[in-house]
CSV table of C-alpha atoms in Angstrom, one decimal:
chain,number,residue,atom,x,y,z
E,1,UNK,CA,122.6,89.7,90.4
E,2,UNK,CA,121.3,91.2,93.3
E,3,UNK,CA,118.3,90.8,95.6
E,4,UNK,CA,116.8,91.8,98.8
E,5,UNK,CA,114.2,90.7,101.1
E,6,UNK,CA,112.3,92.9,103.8
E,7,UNK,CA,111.5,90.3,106.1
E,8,UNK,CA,108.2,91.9,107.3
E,9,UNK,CA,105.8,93.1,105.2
E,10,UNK,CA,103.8,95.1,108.1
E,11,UNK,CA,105.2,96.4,111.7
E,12,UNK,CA,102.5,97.9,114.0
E,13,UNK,CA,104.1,100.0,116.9
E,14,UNK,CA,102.9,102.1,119.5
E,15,UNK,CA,103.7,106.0,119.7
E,16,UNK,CA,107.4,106.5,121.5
E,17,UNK,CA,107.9,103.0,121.3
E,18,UNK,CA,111.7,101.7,119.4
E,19,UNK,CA,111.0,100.0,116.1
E,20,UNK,CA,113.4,97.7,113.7
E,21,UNK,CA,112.6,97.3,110.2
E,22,UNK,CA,114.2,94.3,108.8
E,23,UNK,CA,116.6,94.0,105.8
E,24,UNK,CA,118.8,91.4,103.8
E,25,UNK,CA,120.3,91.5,100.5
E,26,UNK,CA,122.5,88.8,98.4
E,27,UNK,CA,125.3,89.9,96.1
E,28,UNK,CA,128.1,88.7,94.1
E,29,UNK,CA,129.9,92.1,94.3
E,30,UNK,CA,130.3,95.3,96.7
E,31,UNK,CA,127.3,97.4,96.9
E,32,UNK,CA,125.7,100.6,97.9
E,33,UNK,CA,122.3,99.9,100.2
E,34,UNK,CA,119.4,102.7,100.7
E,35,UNK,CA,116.6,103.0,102.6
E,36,UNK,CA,113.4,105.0,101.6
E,37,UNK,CA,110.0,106.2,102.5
E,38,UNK,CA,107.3,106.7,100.7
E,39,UNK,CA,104.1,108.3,102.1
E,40,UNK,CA,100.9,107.4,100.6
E,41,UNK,CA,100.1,108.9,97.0
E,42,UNK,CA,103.6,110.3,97.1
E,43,UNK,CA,106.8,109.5,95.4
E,44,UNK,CA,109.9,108.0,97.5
E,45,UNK,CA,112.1,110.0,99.3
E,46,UNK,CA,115.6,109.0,100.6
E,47,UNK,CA,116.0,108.3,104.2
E,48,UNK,CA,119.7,107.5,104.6
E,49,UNK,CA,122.3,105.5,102.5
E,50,UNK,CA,125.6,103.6,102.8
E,51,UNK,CA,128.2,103.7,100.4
E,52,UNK,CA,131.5,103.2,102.5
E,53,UNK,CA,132.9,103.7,105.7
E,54,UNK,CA,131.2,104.0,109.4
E,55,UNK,CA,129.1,100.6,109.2
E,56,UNK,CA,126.3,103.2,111.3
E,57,UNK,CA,124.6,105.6,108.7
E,58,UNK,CA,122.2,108.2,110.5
E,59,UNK,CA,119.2,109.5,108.1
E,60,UNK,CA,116.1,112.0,108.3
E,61,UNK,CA,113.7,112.0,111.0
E,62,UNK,CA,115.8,110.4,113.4
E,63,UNK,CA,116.3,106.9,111.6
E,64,UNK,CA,119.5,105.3,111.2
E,65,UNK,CA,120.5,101.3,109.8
E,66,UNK,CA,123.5,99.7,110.7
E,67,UNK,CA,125.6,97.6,107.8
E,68,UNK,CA,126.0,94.3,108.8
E,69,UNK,CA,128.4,92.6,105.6
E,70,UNK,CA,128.7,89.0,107.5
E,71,UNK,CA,125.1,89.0,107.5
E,72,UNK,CA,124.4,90.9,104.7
E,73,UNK,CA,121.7,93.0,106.2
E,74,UNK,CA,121.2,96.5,106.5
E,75,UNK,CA,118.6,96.9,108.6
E,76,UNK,CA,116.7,100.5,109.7
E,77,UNK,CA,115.9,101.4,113.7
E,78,UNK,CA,114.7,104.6,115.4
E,79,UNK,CA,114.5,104.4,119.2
E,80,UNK,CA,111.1,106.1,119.4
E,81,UNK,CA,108.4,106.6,116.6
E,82,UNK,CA,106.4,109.1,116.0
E,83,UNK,CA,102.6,108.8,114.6
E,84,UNK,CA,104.0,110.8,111.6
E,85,UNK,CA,106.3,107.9,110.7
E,86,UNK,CA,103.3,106.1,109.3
E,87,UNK,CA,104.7,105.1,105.7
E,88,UNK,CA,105.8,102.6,104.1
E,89,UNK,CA,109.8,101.5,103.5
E,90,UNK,CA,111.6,100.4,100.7
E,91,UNK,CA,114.8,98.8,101.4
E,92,UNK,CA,117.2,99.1,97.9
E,93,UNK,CA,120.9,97.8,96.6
E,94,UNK,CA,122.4,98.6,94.2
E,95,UNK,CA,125.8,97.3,92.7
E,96,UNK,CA,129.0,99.9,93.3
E,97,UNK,CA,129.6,101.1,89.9
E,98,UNK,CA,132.8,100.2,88.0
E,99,UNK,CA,133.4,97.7,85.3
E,100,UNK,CA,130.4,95.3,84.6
E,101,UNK,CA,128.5,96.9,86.8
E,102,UNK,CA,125.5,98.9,85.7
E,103,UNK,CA,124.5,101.0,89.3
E,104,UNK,CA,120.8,100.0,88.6
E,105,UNK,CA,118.9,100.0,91.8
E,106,UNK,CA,116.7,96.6,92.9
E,107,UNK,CA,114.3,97.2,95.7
E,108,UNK,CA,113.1,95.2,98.1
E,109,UNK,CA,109.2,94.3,99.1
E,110,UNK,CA,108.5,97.0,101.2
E,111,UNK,CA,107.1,97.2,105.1
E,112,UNK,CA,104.6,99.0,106.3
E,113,UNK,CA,104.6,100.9,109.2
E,114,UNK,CA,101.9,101.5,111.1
E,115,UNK,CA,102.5,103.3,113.8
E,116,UNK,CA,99.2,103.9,117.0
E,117,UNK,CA,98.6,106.0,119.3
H,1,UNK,CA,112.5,124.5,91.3
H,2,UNK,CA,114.5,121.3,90.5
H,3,UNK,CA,112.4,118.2,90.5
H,4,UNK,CA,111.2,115.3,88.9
H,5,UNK,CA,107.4,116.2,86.7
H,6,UNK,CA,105.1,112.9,86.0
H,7,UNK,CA,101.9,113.5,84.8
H,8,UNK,CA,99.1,112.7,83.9
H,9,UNK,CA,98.2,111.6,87.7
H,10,UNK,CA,96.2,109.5,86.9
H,11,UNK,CA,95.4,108.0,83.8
H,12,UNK,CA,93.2,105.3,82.2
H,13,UNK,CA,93.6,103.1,79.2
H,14,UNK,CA,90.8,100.6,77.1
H,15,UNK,CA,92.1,97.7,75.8
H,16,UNK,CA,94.2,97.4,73.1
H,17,UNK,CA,95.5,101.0,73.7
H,18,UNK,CA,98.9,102.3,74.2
H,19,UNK,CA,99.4,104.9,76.2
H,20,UNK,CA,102.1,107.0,77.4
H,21,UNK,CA,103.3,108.5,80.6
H,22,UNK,CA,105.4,111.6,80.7
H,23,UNK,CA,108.3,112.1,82.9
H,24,UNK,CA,110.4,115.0,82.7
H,25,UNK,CA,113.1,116.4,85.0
H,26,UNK,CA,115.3,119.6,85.5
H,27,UNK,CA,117.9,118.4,87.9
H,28,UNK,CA,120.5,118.3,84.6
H,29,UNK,CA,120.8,114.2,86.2
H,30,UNK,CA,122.2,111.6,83.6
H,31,UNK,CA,120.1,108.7,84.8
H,32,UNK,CA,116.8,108.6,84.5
H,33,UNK,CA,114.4,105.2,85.2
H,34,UNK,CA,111.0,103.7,85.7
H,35,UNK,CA,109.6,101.5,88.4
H,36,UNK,CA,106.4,99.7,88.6
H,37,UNK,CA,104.5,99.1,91.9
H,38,UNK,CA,102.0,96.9,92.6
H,39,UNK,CA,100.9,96.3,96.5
H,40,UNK,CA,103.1,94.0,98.5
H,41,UNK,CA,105.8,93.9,95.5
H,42,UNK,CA,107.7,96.5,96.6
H,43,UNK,CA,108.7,98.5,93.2
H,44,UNK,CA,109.9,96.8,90.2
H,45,UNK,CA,112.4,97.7,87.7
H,46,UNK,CA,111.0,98.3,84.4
H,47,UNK,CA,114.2,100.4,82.3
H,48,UNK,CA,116.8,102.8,82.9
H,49,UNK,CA,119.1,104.8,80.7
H,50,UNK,CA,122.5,106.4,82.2
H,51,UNK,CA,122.5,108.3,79.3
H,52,UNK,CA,120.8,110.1,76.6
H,53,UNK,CA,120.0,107.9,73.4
H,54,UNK,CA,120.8,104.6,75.5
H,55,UNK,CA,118.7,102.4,77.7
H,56,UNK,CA,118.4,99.0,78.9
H,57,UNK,CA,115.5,96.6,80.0
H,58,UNK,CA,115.0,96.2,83.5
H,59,UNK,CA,113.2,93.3,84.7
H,60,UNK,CA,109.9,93.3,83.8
H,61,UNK,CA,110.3,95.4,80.5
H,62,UNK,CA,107.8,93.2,78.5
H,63,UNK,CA,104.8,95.4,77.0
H,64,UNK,CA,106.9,98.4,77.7
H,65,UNK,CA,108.5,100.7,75.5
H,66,UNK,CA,110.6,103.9,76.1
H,67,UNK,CA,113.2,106.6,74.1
H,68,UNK,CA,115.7,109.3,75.3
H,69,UNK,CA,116.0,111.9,72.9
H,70,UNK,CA,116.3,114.6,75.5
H,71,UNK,CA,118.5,114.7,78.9
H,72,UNK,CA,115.4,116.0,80.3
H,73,UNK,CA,112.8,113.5,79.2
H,74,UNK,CA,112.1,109.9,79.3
H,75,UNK,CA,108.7,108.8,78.2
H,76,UNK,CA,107.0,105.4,79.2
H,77,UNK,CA,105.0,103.8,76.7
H,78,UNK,CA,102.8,101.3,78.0
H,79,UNK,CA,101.7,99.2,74.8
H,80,UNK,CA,98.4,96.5,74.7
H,81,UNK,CA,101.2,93.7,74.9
H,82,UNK,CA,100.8,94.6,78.7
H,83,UNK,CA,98.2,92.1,79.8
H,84,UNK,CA,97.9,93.8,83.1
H,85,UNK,CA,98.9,97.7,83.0
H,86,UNK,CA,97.1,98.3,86.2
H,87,UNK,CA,99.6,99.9,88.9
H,88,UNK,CA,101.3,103.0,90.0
H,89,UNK,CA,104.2,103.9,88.3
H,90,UNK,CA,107.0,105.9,89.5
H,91,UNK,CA,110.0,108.0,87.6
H,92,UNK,CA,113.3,108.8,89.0
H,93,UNK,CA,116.4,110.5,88.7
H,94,UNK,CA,120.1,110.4,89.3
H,95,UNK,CA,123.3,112.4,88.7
H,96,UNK,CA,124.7,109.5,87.6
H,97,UNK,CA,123.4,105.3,87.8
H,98,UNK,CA,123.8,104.0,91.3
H,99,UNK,CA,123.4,107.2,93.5
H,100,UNK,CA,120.8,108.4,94.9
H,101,UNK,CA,117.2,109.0,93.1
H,102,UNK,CA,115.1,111.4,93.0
H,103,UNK,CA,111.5,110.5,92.6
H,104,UNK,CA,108.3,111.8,90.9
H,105,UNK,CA,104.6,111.8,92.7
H,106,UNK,CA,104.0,109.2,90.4
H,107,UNK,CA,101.2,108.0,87.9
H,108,UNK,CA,98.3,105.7,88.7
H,109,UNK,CA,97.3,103.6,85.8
H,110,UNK,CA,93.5,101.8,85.7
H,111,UNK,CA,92.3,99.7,82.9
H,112,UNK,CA,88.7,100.5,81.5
């Protein structure tokens, strides 16, 4: 089974200040890893994804998370925040789908950003 | 427009009561699935289907029940087995189980 952790549950940041949201997941098998926002009363939408290939995956609004498989993290960074990026972000794994496997997608805690002027 | 429909937006229930939230999507995805979120839980896996007329429990599927007649819909049926109902609910979508979902605005449920 899988699992992750989002090892902060709130960041605060200044405007145009570099931020790193922190993410770790455990697995038995391969596996596809997400990262989402969601902004308040709103669904979640997805900010970028890694399924294979260039360990660097660039998203929306500038973000982009780096797969790290030794330490099983995946965690998200943008070099300079805006106030707008006030949210909160869901870190999620799922298992790569093939036999056994059922694709379903676990989600971590969540952090919130809060982002100041 | 292709999207992902949850209503009511809000919605409250009295003890004892089942009620049921509505999801409906017209994206033609395969997968459909409900989460639970409660504050500093993140979102929790309730049940999922890949397919129509199948699903599967999630991990906290107790005092939940749902069907998949229809591609397009997938009910949640929140039944007075749930102890604590109280939460925001979210649907989503995807072309197939694993990739990427595509979520509703969601449904906040209060006990009276």
């Amino acid at each position: 089974a899988q699992s992750v952790t989002q090892l902060d549950s709130q960041v605060p940041v200044f405007e145009e200040a570099p931020v790193e949201l922190r993410c770790n997941y455990s697995s038995s098998v391969s596996v596809y890893l997400f990262w989402y926002v969601q902004y308040p009363n709103q669904g979640l939408q997805l900010l970028l994804k890694y399924l294979s290939g260039s360990t660097l995956v660039k998203g929306i609004n500038g973000f982009e998370a780096e797969f790290n498989k030794s330490q099983t993290s995946f965690h998200l960074r943008k070099p300079s925040v805006h106030i707008s990026d006030t949210a909160e972000y869901f870190c999620a794994v799922s298992d790569r789908l093939g036999s056994g496997n059922t694709g379903k997608l676990i989600f971590g805690q969540g952090t919130t950003l809060q982002v100041k002027p | 427009d292709g999207g992902i429909t949850q209503s009511p937006k809000y919605l409250f229930r009295k003890e004892g009561q089942n009620v049921t939230l509505s999801c409906e999507q017209n994206l033609n995805h395969d997968a459909m699935y409900w989460y639970r979120q409660d504050p500093g839980q993140g979102l929790r896996l309730i049940y999922y289907s890949q397919i129509v007329n199948d699903f599967q429990k999630g991990d906290i599927a107790e005092g939940y029940s749902v069907s998949r007649e229809k591609k397009e819909s997938f009910p949640l049926t929140v039944t007075s087995a749930q102890k604590n109902p109280t939460a925001f609910y979210l649907c989503a979508s995807s072309v197939r189980s694993g990739e990427k979902l595509f979520f509703g605005s969601g449904t906040q449920l209060s006990v009276l």
